[in-house]
Structure formats: C-alpha cells, structure tokens
CSV table of C-alpha atoms in Angstrom, one decimal:
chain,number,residue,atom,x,y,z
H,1,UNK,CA,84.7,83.7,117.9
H,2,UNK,CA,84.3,82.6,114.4
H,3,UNK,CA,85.7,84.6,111.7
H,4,UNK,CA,84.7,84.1,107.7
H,5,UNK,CA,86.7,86.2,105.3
H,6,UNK,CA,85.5,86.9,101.7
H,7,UNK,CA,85.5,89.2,98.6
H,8,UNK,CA,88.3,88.2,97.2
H,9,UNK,CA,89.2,87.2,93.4
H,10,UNK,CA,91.0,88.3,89.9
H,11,UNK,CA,91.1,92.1,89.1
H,12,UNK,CA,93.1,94.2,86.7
H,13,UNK,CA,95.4,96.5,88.1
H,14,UNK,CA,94.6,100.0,88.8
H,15,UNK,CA,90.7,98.0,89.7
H,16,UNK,CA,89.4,97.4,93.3
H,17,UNK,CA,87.9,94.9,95.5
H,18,UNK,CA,86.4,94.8,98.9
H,19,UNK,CA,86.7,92.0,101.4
H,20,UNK,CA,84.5,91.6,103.6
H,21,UNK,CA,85.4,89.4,107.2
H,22,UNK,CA,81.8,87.7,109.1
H,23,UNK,CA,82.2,87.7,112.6
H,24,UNK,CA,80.4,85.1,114.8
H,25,UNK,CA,80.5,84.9,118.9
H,26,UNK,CA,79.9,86.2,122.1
H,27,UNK,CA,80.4,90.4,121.9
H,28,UNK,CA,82.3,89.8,119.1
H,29,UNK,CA,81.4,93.8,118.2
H,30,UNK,CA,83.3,94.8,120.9
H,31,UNK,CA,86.5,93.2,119.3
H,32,UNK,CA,89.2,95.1,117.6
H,33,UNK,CA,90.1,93.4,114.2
H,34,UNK,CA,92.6,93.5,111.7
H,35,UNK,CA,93.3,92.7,108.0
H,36,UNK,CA,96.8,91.1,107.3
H,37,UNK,CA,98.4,88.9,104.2
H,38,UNK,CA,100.7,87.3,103.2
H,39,UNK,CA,102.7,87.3,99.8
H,40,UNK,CA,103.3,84.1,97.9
H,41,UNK,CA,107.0,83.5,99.4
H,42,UNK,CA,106.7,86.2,102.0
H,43,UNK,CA,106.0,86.6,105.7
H,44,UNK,CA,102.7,87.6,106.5
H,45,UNK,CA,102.2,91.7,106.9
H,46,UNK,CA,99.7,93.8,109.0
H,47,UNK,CA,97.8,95.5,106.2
H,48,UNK,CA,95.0,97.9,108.3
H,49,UNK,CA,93.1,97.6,112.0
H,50,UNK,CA,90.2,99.1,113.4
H,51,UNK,CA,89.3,99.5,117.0
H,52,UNK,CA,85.7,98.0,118.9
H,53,UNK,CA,83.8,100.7,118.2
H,54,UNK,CA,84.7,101.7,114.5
H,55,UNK,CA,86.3,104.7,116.1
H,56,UNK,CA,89.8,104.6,115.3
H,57,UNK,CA,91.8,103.0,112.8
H,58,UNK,CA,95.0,102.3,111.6
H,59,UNK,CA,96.4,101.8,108.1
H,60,UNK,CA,100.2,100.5,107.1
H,61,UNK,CA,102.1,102.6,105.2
H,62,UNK,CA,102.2,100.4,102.3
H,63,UNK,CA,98.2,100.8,101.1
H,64,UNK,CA,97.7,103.5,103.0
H,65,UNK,CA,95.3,105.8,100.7
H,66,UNK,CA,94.2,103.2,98.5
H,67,UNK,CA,92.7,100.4,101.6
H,68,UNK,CA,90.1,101.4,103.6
H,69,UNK,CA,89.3,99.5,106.8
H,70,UNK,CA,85.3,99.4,108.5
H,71,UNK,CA,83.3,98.1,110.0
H,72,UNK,CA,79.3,97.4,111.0
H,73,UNK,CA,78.6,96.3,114.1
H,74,UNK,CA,75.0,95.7,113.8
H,75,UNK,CA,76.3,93.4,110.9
H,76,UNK,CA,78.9,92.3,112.7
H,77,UNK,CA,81.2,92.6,109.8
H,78,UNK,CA,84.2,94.3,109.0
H,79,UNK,CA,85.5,95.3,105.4
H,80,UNK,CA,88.4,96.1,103.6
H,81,UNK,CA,87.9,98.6,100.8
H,82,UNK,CA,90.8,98.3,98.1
H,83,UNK,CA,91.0,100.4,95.2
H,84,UNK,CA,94.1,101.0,92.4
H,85,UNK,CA,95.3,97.5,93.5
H,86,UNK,CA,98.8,96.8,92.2
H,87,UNK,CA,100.3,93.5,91.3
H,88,UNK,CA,101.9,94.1,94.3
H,89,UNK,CA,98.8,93.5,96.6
H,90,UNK,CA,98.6,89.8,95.3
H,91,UNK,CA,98.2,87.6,98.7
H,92,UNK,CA,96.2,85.8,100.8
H,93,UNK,CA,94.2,87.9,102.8
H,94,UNK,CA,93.4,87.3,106.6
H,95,UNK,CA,90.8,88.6,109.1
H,96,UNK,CA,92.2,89.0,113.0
H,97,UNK,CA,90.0,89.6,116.0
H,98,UNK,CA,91.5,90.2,119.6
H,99,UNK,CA,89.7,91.0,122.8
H,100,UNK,CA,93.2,93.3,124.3
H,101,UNK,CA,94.5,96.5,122.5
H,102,UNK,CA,94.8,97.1,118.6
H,103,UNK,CA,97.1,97.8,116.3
H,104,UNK,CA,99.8,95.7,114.1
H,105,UNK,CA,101.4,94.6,117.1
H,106,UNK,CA,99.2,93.0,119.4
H,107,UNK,CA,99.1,89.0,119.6
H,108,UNK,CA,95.9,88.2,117.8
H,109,UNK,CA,93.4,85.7,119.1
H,110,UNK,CA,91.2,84.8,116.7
H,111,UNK,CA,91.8,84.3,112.9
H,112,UNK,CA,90.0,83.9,109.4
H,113,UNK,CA,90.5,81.2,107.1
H,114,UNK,CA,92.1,84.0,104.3
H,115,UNK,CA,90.8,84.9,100.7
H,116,UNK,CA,92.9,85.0,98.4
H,117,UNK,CA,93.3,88.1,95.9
H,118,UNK,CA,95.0,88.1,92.3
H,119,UNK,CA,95.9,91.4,90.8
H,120,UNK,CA,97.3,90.9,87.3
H,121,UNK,CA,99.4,93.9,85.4
C-alpha cells in the first residue's frame, strides 16, 4: 500500500484547507485510515480516523467541529476537510492506513509522506 498525501499550504487564520491522502494497493478500500501531525517541536498527534467503509469516524477533541474526515472509495482517497484553522493547526500532516481496527490507538501499518500546512495569525 502506497499512500500520497496533499492539499496542504499557506492560509490565513479563520481560512480552510482540505488535504487530500491517494491510496494505492491491493483492497486498499477496505483499509481504515487516519490523519495525524505533528507540531514543529512536538510529538506527533492523532488528528481524525475513519473506518473501511466510510461508515464510522472519529475526530480528536482538539479540531473536532472544524476537521472533517472522508472518504471515496471508488477514488480511493480519503480527505481531510479543515476550516477556521488556527495558528495552532500548523504541522506536518500525515495519512495512516492499517488493515486491523481503527481509531487513535491502533499501530498503523502504512504511512504518507506528510504535507505540510502553515496557518499564519
């Protein structure tokens, strides 16, 4: 499984973004995924997951109501909608795939190479 993320770039605060994570591989629709980042000088944090199907999600409490995690599986891509980004949200942001549970917790397999988002005050 290959995973591309993208989308990501300068914006104001109180602007958005969406990001936007290409999925390659065998049944790779079938594969919960994940959105996580990590803060210049910080440890890298679960931001939002979605399950196989699109059915379920999960969103941290941190952006919860402003990110929006999806996905299309006949695109096999997933996105992250972000609106009334803070200067706060600055970080590298990663795509996760993982063939066993979901969630922030589980061990995940297969990772993105990151985009990187910039939210100025």
């Amino acid at each position: 499984v290959q995973l591309q993320a993208s989308g990501g770039g300068l914006v104001q605060a109180g602007g958005s973004l969406r990001l936007s994570c290409a999925a390659s591989g065998r049944a790779v629709s079938r594969y919960p995924m994940a959105w996580f980042r990590r803060a210049p000088g910080k440890e890298r944090e679960f931001v939002a997951a979605i399950t196989g199907s699109g059915g379920d999600t999960y969103t941290a409490d941190s952006v919860k109501g402003r990110f929006t995690i999806s996905r299309d599986n006949a695109k096999n891509t997933m996105y992250l909608q972000m609106s009334s980004l803070k200067p706060e949200d600055t970080a590298v942001y990663y795509c996760a795939a993982t063939w066993s549970g979901w969630g922030p917790e589980v061990p995940y397999k297969y990772w993105g190479q990151g985009t990187l988002v910039t939210v100025s005050s």
